[in-house]
Tab-separated table of C-alpha atoms in Angstrom:
chain	number	residue	atom	x	y	z
A	46	UNK	CA	-27.471	-18.491	-14.580
A	47	UNK	CA	-23.563	-18.213	-15.472
A	48	UNK	CA	-21.293	-20.643	-14.079
A	49	UNK	CA	-19.590	-17.635	-12.032
A	50	UNK	CA	-22.796	-16.847	-10.248
A	51	UNK	CA	-23.741	-20.119	-9.034
A	52	UNK	CA	-20.420	-20.789	-7.963
A	53	UNK	CA	-19.951	-24.121	-10.060
A	54	UNK	CA	-16.711	-25.419	-10.176
A	55	UNK	CA	-15.963	-24.065	-6.824
A	56	UNK	CA	-13.185	-27.217	-5.630
A	57	UNK	CA	-13.615	-29.109	-2.677
A	58	UNK	CA	-11.242	-29.607	0.678
A	59	UNK	CA	-7.588	-28.851	-0.741
A	60	UNK	CA	-3.992	-27.758	0.197
A	61	UNK	CA	-5.262	-24.089	0.045
A	62	UNK	CA	-7.879	-24.831	2.700
A	63	UNK	CA	-5.699	-27.178	4.808
A	64	UNK	CA	-2.756	-24.854	4.971
A	65	UNK	CA	-4.873	-21.980	5.644
A	66	UNK	CA	-6.862	-24.097	8.062
A	67	UNK	CA	-3.997	-25.102	10.289
A	68	UNK	CA	-2.473	-20.974	9.981
A	69	UNK	CA	-6.168	-19.701	11.204
A	70	UNK	CA	-6.091	-22.445	14.220
A	71	UNK	CA	-2.696	-21.591	15.206
A	72	UNK	CA	-3.763	-17.916	15.091
A	73	UNK	CA	-6.422	-18.702	17.724
A	74	UNK	CA	-3.939	-19.820	19.797
A	75	UNK	CA	-1.680	-16.602	19.326
A	76	UNK	CA	-4.622	-14.547	19.882
A	77	UNK	CA	-5.714	-16.397	23.046
A	78	UNK	CA	-2.094	-15.942	24.097
A	79	UNK	CA	-1.551	-12.487	23.341
A	80	UNK	CA	-5.295	-11.031	25.101
A	81	UNK	CA	-4.532	-13.123	28.268
A	82	UNK	CA	-0.803	-12.823	28.744
A	83	UNK	CA	-0.114	-9.295	27.478
A	84	UNK	CA	2.173	-7.538	24.895
A	85	UNK	CA	5.277	-8.544	26.461
A	86	UNK	CA	5.785	-12.704	26.608
A	87	UNK	CA	4.664	-12.126	23.207
A	88	UNK	CA	6.948	-9.753	21.721
A	89	UNK	CA	10.292	-7.995	21.402
A	90	UNK	CA	9.170	-4.409	21.542
A	91	UNK	CA	10.724	-2.212	24.427
A	92	UNK	CA	10.765	1.475	25.399
A	93	UNK	CA	13.131	2.128	23.079
A	94	UNK	CA	10.745	0.032	20.107
A	95	UNK	CA	7.185	0.471	21.043
A	96	UNK	CA	6.228	0.106	17.217
A	97	UNK	CA	7.198	-3.192	15.867
A	98	UNK	CA	6.843	-5.507	12.997
A	99	UNK	CA	2.755	-5.387	13.164
A	100	UNK	CA	3.131	-1.453	12.804
A	101	UNK	CA	5.953	-1.792	9.962
A	102	UNK	CA	4.557	-4.267	8.101
A	103	UNK	CA	0.539	-4.989	9.043
A	104	UNK	CA	-0.071	-1.346	9.375
A	105	UNK	CA	2.762	0.727	7.195
A	106	UNK	CA	2.408	-1.806	4.422
A	107	UNK	CA	-1.115	-2.657	5.011
A	108	UNK	CA	-2.390	0.733	4.410
A	109	UNK	CA	0.459	1.324	1.521
A	110	UNK	CA	-0.440	-1.613	-0.299
A	111	UNK	CA	-4.373	-1.024	0.023
A	112	UNK	CA	-3.940	2.438	-1.792
A	113	UNK	CA	-5.359	0.404	-5.246
A	114	UNK	CA	-8.907	1.417	-4.366
A	115	UNK	CA	-8.612	4.865	-4.262
A	116	UNK	CA	-6.017	5.009	-7.327
A	117	UNK	CA	-8.446	2.495	-9.283
A	118	UNK	CA	-11.752	4.307	-8.104
A	119	UNK	CA	-10.273	7.952	-8.994
A	120	UNK	CA	-8.832	6.668	-12.419
A	121	UNK	CA	-12.231	5.121	-13.514
A	122	UNK	CA	-14.809	7.637	-12.044
A	123	UNK	CA	-12.756	10.993	-11.306
A	124	UNK	CA	-10.790	10.816	-14.478
A	125	UNK	CA	-13.118	8.872	-16.879
A	126	UNK	CA	-10.872	6.025	-17.490
A	127	UNK	CA	-13.565	3.366	-18.278
A	128	UNK	CA	-11.507	0.882	-19.418
A	129	UNK	CA	-10.136	0.295	-15.968
A	130	UNK	CA	-13.749	-0.347	-14.572
A	131	UNK	CA	-13.192	-3.994	-14.210
A	132	UNK	CA	-10.348	-3.405	-11.923
A	133	UNK	CA	-12.605	-1.203	-9.739
A	134	UNK	CA	-14.225	-3.992	-7.914
A	135	UNK	CA	-11.416	-6.374	-7.239
A	136	UNK	CA	-9.362	-3.199	-6.009
A	137	UNK	CA	-12.014	-1.863	-3.759
A	138	UNK	CA	-12.457	-5.274	-1.989
A	139	UNK	CA	-8.819	-5.865	-1.783
A	140	UNK	CA	-8.528	-1.970	-0.106
A	141	UNK	CA	-11.492	-3.029	2.348
A	142	UNK	CA	-9.893	-6.015	3.401
A	143	UNK	CA	-6.723	-4.446	3.909
A	144	UNK	CA	-8.018	-1.699	6.317
A	145	UNK	CA	-10.083	-4.043	8.047
A	146	UNK	CA	-6.679	-6.031	8.793
A	147	UNK	CA	-5.190	-2.900	9.698
A	148	UNK	CA	-7.839	-2.364	12.264
A	149	UNK	CA	-7.779	-5.581	13.741
A	150	UNK	CA	-3.844	-5.906	13.923
A	151	UNK	CA	-3.957	-2.800	15.870
A	152	UNK	CA	-6.383	-4.118	18.297
A	153	UNK	CA	-3.428	-6.585	18.765
A	154	UNK	CA	-0.726	-4.251	18.878
A	155	UNK	CA	-2.192	-1.838	20.760
A	156	UNK	CA	-1.665	-2.336	24.875
A	157	UNK	CA	-5.141	-1.730	25.721
A	158	UNK	CA	-7.117	-2.561	22.871
A	159	UNK	CA	-10.622	-1.218	24.168
A	160	UNK	CA	-9.090	2.456	24.411
A	161	UNK	CA	-9.090	2.260	20.307
A	162	UNK	CA	-11.846	4.781	20.303
A	163	UNK	CA	-10.041	7.020	22.546
A	164	UNK	CA	-8.641	9.399	19.779
A	165	UNK	CA	-12.383	10.470	19.276
A	166	UNK	CA	-12.674	11.243	22.867
A	167	UNK	CA	-9.644	11.584	24.668
A	168	UNK	CA	-7.328	13.510	22.151
A	169	UNK	CA	-4.929	16.550	21.189
A	170	UNK	CA	-7.062	17.367	18.399
A	171	UNK	CA	-5.774	19.033	15.779
A	172	UNK	CA	-2.124	19.438	16.776
A	173	UNK	CA	-2.141	15.303	16.860
A	174	UNK	CA	-1.064	13.585	13.700
A	175	UNK	CA	-1.908	9.998	15.246
A	176	UNK	CA	-5.605	11.663	15.924
A	177	UNK	CA	-5.411	12.627	12.013
A	178	UNK	CA	-4.688	9.019	10.881
A	179	UNK	CA	-7.108	7.690	13.160
A	180	UNK	CA	-9.745	9.650	12.156
A	181	UNK	CA	-9.127	9.409	8.433
A	182	UNK	CA	-8.796	5.607	8.416
A	183	UNK	CA	-11.514	5.055	10.484
A	184	UNK	CA	-13.800	7.023	7.941
A	185	UNK	CA	-12.048	5.556	4.715
A	186	UNK	CA	-12.788	2.369	5.803
A	187	UNK	CA	-16.403	3.228	6.517
A	188	UNK	CA	-16.360	4.602	2.962
A	189	UNK	CA	-15.118	1.553	1.168
A	190	UNK	CA	-17.373	-0.697	3.051
A	191	UNK	CA	-19.890	1.718	1.010
A	192	UNK	CA	-18.441	1.622	-1.883
A	193	UNK	CA	-18.067	-2.406	-1.752
A	194	UNK	CA	-21.627	-2.229	-0.764
A	195	UNK	CA	-22.900	-2.158	-3.947
A	196	UNK	CA	-21.539	-5.719	-4.937
A	197	UNK	CA	-22.930	-7.208	-1.746
A	198	UNK	CA	-26.409	-5.873	-2.614
A	199	UNK	CA	-26.043	-7.396	-6.218
A	200	UNK	CA	-25.184	-10.407	-4.485
A	201	UNK	CA	-28.174	-10.314	-2.275
A	202	UNK	CA	-30.436	-9.000	-4.910
A	203	UNK	CA	-31.306	-5.704	-2.826
A	204	UNK	CA	-31.820	-3.295	-6.189
A	205	UNK	CA	-33.424	-0.594	-4.465
A	206	UNK	CA	-30.415	-0.346	-2.135
A	207	UNK	CA	-28.029	-0.789	-4.601
A	208	UNK	CA	-29.055	2.025	-6.799
A	209	UNK	CA	-29.143	4.366	-3.367
A	210	UNK	CA	-25.357	3.401	-3.334
A	211	UNK	CA	-24.910	4.134	-6.975
A	212	UNK	CA	-26.219	7.616	-6.773
A	213	UNK	CA	-23.309	8.482	-4.117
A	214	UNK	CA	-20.407	6.675	-5.849
A	215	UNK	CA	-18.885	9.699	-7.131
A	216	UNK	CA	-18.997	11.140	-4.014
A	217	UNK	CA	-17.761	8.362	-2.179
A	218	UNK	CA	-14.860	8.313	-4.603
A	219	UNK	CA	-14.118	12.088	-3.918
A	220	UNK	CA	-14.282	11.238	-0.401
A	221	UNK	CA	-11.689	8.170	-0.533
A	222	UNK	CA	-9.114	10.070	-2.572
A	223	UNK	CA	-9.292	13.185	0.049
A	224	UNK	CA	-9.127	10.610	3.090
A	225	UNK	CA	-6.340	8.499	1.251
A	226	UNK	CA	-4.284	11.525	0.297
A	227	UNK	CA	-4.431	12.317	3.894
A	228	UNK	CA	-3.584	9.720	5.769
A	229	UNK	CA	-1.111	8.090	3.347
A	230	UNK	CA	1.112	11.052	3.985
A	231	UNK	CA	0.288	11.221	7.639
A	232	UNK	CA	1.491	8.151	8.299
A	233	UNK	CA	4.622	9.310	7.186
A	234	UNK	CA	4.457	12.542	8.971
A	235	UNK	CA	4.130	10.113	12.242
A	236	UNK	CA	8.003	10.030	12.041
A	237	UNK	CA	8.453	13.495	11.881
A	238	UNK	CA	8.470	13.416	15.417
A	239	UNK	CA	11.595	11.486	15.891
A	240	UNK	CA	14.242	13.519	13.820
A	241	UNK	CA	17.146	12.206	16.132
A	242	UNK	CA	16.128	8.622	15.887
A	243	UNK	CA	15.766	8.051	12.330
A	244	UNK	CA	18.919	7.826	10.014
A	245	UNK	CA	18.980	11.001	7.779
A	246	UNK	CA	19.021	9.302	4.412
A	247	UNK	CA	15.470	8.474	5.595
A	248	UNK	CA	14.613	11.283	7.828
A	249	UNK	CA	12.895	14.089	5.954
A	250	UNK	CA	11.094	16.922	6.285
A	251	UNK	CA	9.451	15.802	3.025
A	252	UNK	CA	8.524	12.458	4.456
A	253	UNK	CA	4.732	12.727	4.201
A	254	UNK	CA	5.130	13.374	0.297
A	255	UNK	CA	7.259	10.075	0.222
A	256	UNK	CA	4.618	7.958	1.629
A	257	UNK	CA	2.033	9.307	-0.300
A	258	UNK	CA	3.736	9.377	-3.789
A	259	UNK	CA	5.344	5.712	-2.989
A	260	UNK	CA	1.671	4.530	-1.857
A	261	UNK	CA	0.414	5.590	-5.258
A	262	UNK	CA	2.716	3.149	-6.485
A	263	UNK	CA	2.013	0.328	-4.224
A	264	UNK	CA	-1.479	1.014	-5.184
A	265	UNK	CA	-0.815	0.503	-8.843
A	266	UNK	CA	1.311	-2.260	-8.573
A	267	UNK	CA	-0.759	-4.349	-6.105
A	268	UNK	CA	-3.986	-3.723	-8.376
A	269	UNK	CA	-1.604	-5.596	-10.981
A	270	UNK	CA	-0.491	-8.217	-8.734
A	271	UNK	CA	-3.837	-9.033	-7.399
A	272	UNK	CA	-5.627	-9.268	-11.021
A	273	UNK	CA	-2.833	-11.541	-12.060
A	274	UNK	CA	-3.074	-13.737	-9.235
A	275	UNK	CA	-6.837	-13.702	-9.520
A	276	UNK	CA	-6.425	-14.496	-13.062
A	277	UNK	CA	-4.460	-17.749	-12.353
A	278	UNK	CA	-6.192	-19.024	-9.249
A	279	UNK	CA	-9.507	-17.378	-9.991
A	280	UNK	CA	-9.892	-17.608	-13.698
A	281	UNK	CA	-13.356	-19.632	-13.456
A	282	UNK	CA	-14.920	-16.753	-11.747
A	283	UNK	CA	-13.854	-14.101	-14.371
A	284	UNK	CA	-16.420	-13.107	-17.213
A	285	UNK	CA	-15.340	-12.424	-20.782
A	286	UNK	CA	-15.297	-8.659	-20.163
A	287	UNK	CA	-12.572	-9.282	-17.449
A	288	UNK	CA	-10.507	-11.596	-19.505
A	289	UNK	CA	-10.590	-9.162	-22.298
A	290	UNK	CA	-9.820	-5.882	-19.894
A	291	UNK	CA	-6.981	-7.612	-18.084
A	292	UNK	CA	-4.153	-6.649	-20.578
A	293	UNK	CA	-5.662	-2.892	-20.763
A	294	UNK	CA	-5.382	-2.519	-16.832
A	295	UNK	CA	-1.875	-4.570	-16.592
A	296	UNK	CA	-0.061	-2.342	-19.406
A	297	UNK	CA	-1.937	1.070	-18.358
A	298	UNK	CA	-1.305	0.774	-14.836
A	299	UNK	CA	1.977	-0.233	-15.593
A	300	UNK	CA	2.713	2.765	-17.235
A	301	UNK	CA	1.535	5.056	-14.706
A	302	UNK	CA	3.287	3.062	-12.263
A	303	UNK	CA	6.511	3.908	-14.160
A	304	UNK	CA	6.019	7.424	-14.715
A	305	UNK	CA	5.042	7.835	-10.695
A	306	UNK	CA	7.960	5.508	-9.599
A	307	UNK	CA	10.349	8.187	-11.993
A	308	UNK	CA	8.998	11.030	-10.276
A	309	UNK	CA	9.229	9.166	-6.575
A	310	UNK	CA	13.117	8.675	-7.265
A	311	UNK	CA	13.272	12.343	-8.344
A	312	UNK	CA	11.970	13.594	-5.117
A	313	UNK	CA	14.093	11.106	-3.216
A	314	UNK	CA	17.275	12.316	-4.937
A	315	UNK	CA	15.672	16.264	-4.455
A	316	UNK	CA	15.440	15.290	-0.686
A	317	UNK	CA	18.936	14.179	-0.674
A	318	UNK	CA	20.137	17.738	-2.265
A	319	UNK	CA	17.866	19.756	0.131
A	320	UNK	CA	19.146	18.319	3.352
A	321	UNK	CA	22.533	17.711	1.674
A	322	UNK	CA	22.672	13.937	2.679
A	323	UNK	CA	25.345	12.851	0.208
A	324	UNK	CA	27.963	12.185	2.326
A	325	UNK	CA	25.994	9.317	4.055
A	326	UNK	CA	25.928	7.557	0.852
A	327	UNK	CA	29.192	6.190	1.329
A	328	UNK	CA	28.258	4.540	4.631
A	329	UNK	CA	26.857	0.892	5.516
A	330	UNK	CA	22.841	2.886	5.701
A	331	UNK	CA	23.988	4.544	2.576
A	332	UNK	CA	24.157	1.399	1.043
A	333	UNK	CA	21.121	-0.297	1.908
A	334	UNK	CA	19.489	3.261	0.952
A	335	UNK	CA	20.993	2.888	-2.521
A	336	UNK	CA	19.501	-0.584	-2.767
A	337	UNK	CA	16.255	0.580	-2.124
A	338	UNK	CA	16.416	3.475	-4.420
A	339	UNK	CA	18.019	2.650	-7.103
A	340	UNK	CA	17.474	-1.553	-6.901
A	341	UNK	CA	13.876	-1.536	-5.973
A	342	UNK	CA	12.609	1.722	-7.338
A	343	UNK	CA	14.615	3.346	-10.379
A	344	UNK	CA	15.199	-0.018	-12.083
A	345	UNK	CA	11.466	-0.959	-11.270
A	346	UNK	CA	10.781	2.045	-12.964
A	347	UNK	CA	12.930	1.649	-16.039
A	348	UNK	CA	11.707	-1.814	-16.656
A	349	UNK	CA	7.998	-0.772	-16.053
A	350	UNK	CA	8.429	1.530	-18.639
A	351	UNK	CA	10.362	-0.872	-21.368
A	352	UNK	CA	7.736	-3.572	-20.296
A	353	UNK	CA	4.885	-1.181	-21.220
A	354	UNK	CA	6.286	0.365	-24.110
A	355	UNK	CA	7.053	-3.054	-25.835
A	356	UNK	CA	3.346	-4.386	-24.415
A	357	UNK	CA	5.016	-7.387	-22.718
A	358	UNK	CA	2.202	-7.979	-19.977
A	359	UNK	CA	4.588	-10.884	-17.902
A	360	UNK	CA	7.044	-8.551	-17.353
A	361	UNK	CA	4.673	-5.786	-16.161
A	362	UNK	CA	3.190	-8.301	-14.049
A	363	UNK	CA	6.354	-9.578	-12.498
A	364	UNK	CA	7.870	-6.067	-12.147
A	365	UNK	CA	4.616	-4.801	-9.920
A	366	UNK	CA	5.427	-7.682	-7.897
A	367	UNK	CA	9.272	-6.265	-7.682
A	368	UNK	CA	7.585	-2.451	-6.858
A	369	UNK	CA	5.364	-3.980	-4.107
A	370	UNK	CA	8.572	-5.488	-2.309
A	371	UNK	CA	10.244	-2.235	-2.531
A	372	UNK	CA	7.362	-0.558	-1.225
A	373	UNK	CA	7.434	-2.972	1.976
A	374	UNK	CA	11.174	-2.830	1.889
A	375	UNK	CA	11.106	1.114	2.467
A	376	UNK	CA	8.683	0.761	5.177
A	377	UNK	CA	10.001	-1.878	7.152
A	378	UNK	CA	13.660	0.368	6.716
A	379	UNK	CA	11.509	3.452	8.086
A	380	UNK	CA	9.759	1.907	10.483
A	381	UNK	CA	12.437	-0.637	12.003
A	382	UNK	CA	15.950	-0.565	10.339
A	383	UNK	CA	16.945	3.316	10.092
A	384	UNK	CA	14.467	4.022	12.811
A	385	UNK	CA	16.983	3.926	16.100
A	386	UNK	CA	19.919	3.085	14.043
A	387	UNK	CA	22.441	4.974	16.465
A	388	UNK	CA	21.586	2.321	19.120
A	389	UNK	CA	24.106	-0.474	19.733
A	390	UNK	CA	24.082	-3.665	18.293
A	391	UNK	CA	22.579	-5.714	21.097
A	392	UNK	CA	19.484	-2.610	21.912
A	393	UNK	CA	18.179	-3.099	18.177
A	394	UNK	CA	14.436	-4.968	17.592
A	395	UNK	CA	13.957	-8.189	16.045
A	396	UNK	CA	10.552	-9.734	16.096
A	397	UNK	CA	9.854	-12.768	17.925
A	398	UNK	CA	8.419	-15.921	16.331
A	399	UNK	CA	5.017	-15.002	17.514
A	400	UNK	CA	5.205	-11.856	16.537
A	401	UNK	CA	5.822	-13.383	12.699
A	402	UNK	CA	3.395	-15.883	13.291
A	403	UNK	CA	0.406	-13.425	14.121
A	404	UNK	CA	1.475	-11.421	11.076
A	405	UNK	CA	1.081	-14.666	8.852
A	406	UNK	CA	-1.907	-15.183	10.253
A	407	UNK	CA	-3.334	-11.729	9.685
A	408	UNK	CA	-2.403	-11.944	5.906
A	409	UNK	CA	-4.182	-15.673	5.587
A	410	UNK	CA	-6.935	-14.128	7.353
A	411	UNK	CA	-6.786	-11.459	4.465
A	412	UNK	CA	-6.309	-14.056	1.524
A	413	UNK	CA	-9.353	-16.394	3.091
A	414	UNK	CA	-11.922	-13.353	3.354
A	415	UNK	CA	-10.987	-12.125	-0.268
A	416	UNK	CA	-11.419	-16.098	-1.817
A	417	UNK	CA	-14.590	-15.925	0.176
A	418	UNK	CA	-15.925	-12.492	-1.433
A	419	UNK	CA	-14.603	-13.625	-5.083
A	420	UNK	CA	-16.125	-17.232	-5.101
A	421	UNK	CA	-19.485	-15.729	-4.059
A	422	UNK	CA	-19.770	-11.993	-4.878
A	423	UNK	CA	-19.836	-10.431	-8.691
A	424	UNK	CA	-15.957	-9.200	-8.058
A	425	UNK	CA	-14.610	-10.367	-11.239
A	426	UNK	CA	-18.054	-10.815	-13.218
A	427	UNK	CA	-20.654	-8.528	-14.070
A	428	UNK	CA	-23.983	-9.456	-12.207
A	429	UNK	CA	-26.309	-10.709	-15.168
A	430	UNK	CA	-29.151	-8.462	-13.831
A	431	UNK	CA	-27.173	-5.571	-13.130
A	432	UNK	CA	-24.995	-5.236	-16.572
A	433	UNK	CA	-24.097	-1.622	-18.182
A	434	UNK	CA	-25.717	-0.288	-15.065
A	435	UNK	CA	-22.557	0.958	-13.258
B	25	UNK	CA	27.498	15.023	7.895
B	26	UNK	CA	29.549	17.689	6.216
B	27	UNK	CA	31.728	19.679	8.501
B	28	UNK	CA	32.956	21.984	6.306
B	29	UNK	CA	30.269	24.663	6.712
B	30	UNK	CA	31.282	27.583	9.235
B	31	UNK	CA	27.655	29.109	9.598
B	32	UNK	CA	24.365	28.241	8.787
B	33	UNK	CA	24.504	30.709	5.500
B	34	UNK	CA	27.219	28.717	4.082
B	35	UNK	CA	25.207	25.351	4.704
B	36	UNK	CA	21.857	27.032	3.037
B	37	UNK	CA	23.857	28.800	0.095
B	38	UNK	CA	25.304	25.089	-0.456
B	39	UNK	CA	22.615	22.971	-0.187
B	40	UNK	CA	19.908	25.209	-2.069
B	41	UNK	CA	22.389	25.999	-4.735
B	42	UNK	CA	22.589	21.829	-5.227
B	43	UNK	CA	18.853	21.730	-5.087
B	44	UNK	CA	18.275	24.038	-8.026
B	45	UNK	CA	20.649	22.157	-10.185
B	46	UNK	CA	18.967	19.154	-9.254
B	47	UNK	CA	15.247	20.072	-9.991
B	48	UNK	CA	16.795	21.501	-13.221
B	49	UNK	CA	18.008	18.091	-14.076
B	50	UNK	CA	15.124	16.275	-12.607
B	51	UNK	CA	12.846	18.079	-15.059
B	52	UNK	CA	14.916	17.018	-18.028
B	53	UNK	CA	14.952	13.843	-16.760
B	54	UNK	CA	11.085	13.255	-16.308
B	55	UNK	CA	10.594	14.753	-20.086
B	56	UNK	CA	12.851	12.440	-21.361
B	57	UNK	CA	11.499	9.650	-19.247
B	58	UNK	CA	7.733	10.663	-20.426
B	59	UNK	CA	9.171	10.358	-24.211
B	60	UNK	CA	10.325	7.430	-23.748
B	61	UNK	CA	7.095	6.281	-22.127
B	62	UNK	CA	4.984	7.140	-24.600
B	63	UNK	CA	6.840	7.190	-27.799
B	64	UNK	CA	4.830	3.963	-28.949
B	65	UNK	CA	1.597	5.128	-27.827
B	66	UNK	CA	0.523	6.063	-31.539
B	67	UNK	CA	1.752	2.882	-33.573
């Protein structure tokens, strides 16, 4: 048995366990508080801002940053870029946990969470974008669980079940790409209903396209960040193939991110022209828009390109983190800062400390689950009994 | 933002005209960016 498989070298109680333990404990307190006292005492949400930090960050950023799953599986299984195969399992795991946490966060955010299944029973059908998002997210989460199940089956040594999943992996990949295309763009389409509430620089008829294209950037960048973190902190779990292929993944994804980012910036500029919003660029919100567009999208595109050309792996890693921050800034701008932009200063929403606390709890929960899976299952290494069979 | 358009036609003529120019520039930019990105691939 290999070191990776036996879990040799697993650390005992350390700072990671203590800090995450305290955060999780605090999260349990917040959970009890949320479900006994309701949203009112816990959040700063209001009639003007029914969607706050939990939607802006936990949901919009969570879904965008989980796009690495469909991007990587599409690259490997549909486009046949097998050199990125080592990134598939970590990316699918991150995506699955990302969507799982999105659903968990939604149970906190929805006033009456027991009504979460309502869209499938009581809804406006195809005229409701929210219904489409709910349906897509549910099916995609099930698809990701099915995709990831091959790893769990290898871990549990259930060869027959694993081979059944492997037979339909291409179908699952295609389904994942279709569903992701639909709901990543639909999350942007949710804001089409509020043209009078959103600042014109962020509101656009093309906002679904912006959301979809930027999610590809988020997915590519997140895979780079996540693989770099895994290599830094979970290296003992990586086998030689993952070590060797790491540079190819980082440079290849960095190059792809550079071009998609350039395309995204071009689309945004085109959007300015179509809506004739040039005049807003010289206002305060225009400054924020330019910081987002040039500082967090155009500049990373250039740096990605330079780093990929010169094969500077370290620079690609940091630029990926930069791009991830850009995506987070964009989603926060769309959902919170540019939303209700014309309200007076006192009426603006700022999340309460318990809202921040719960978001930190959700992110920590994700980290703990990721670590649990990676330390036990063949995510960063090939299972010795199934090498070359996938 | 702009208040110098008196008719919808004025607005569309201006914004679509600008959009076509931007589209042309975007195509040239993306082509150049692609060349810059892939220039050293065969080295």
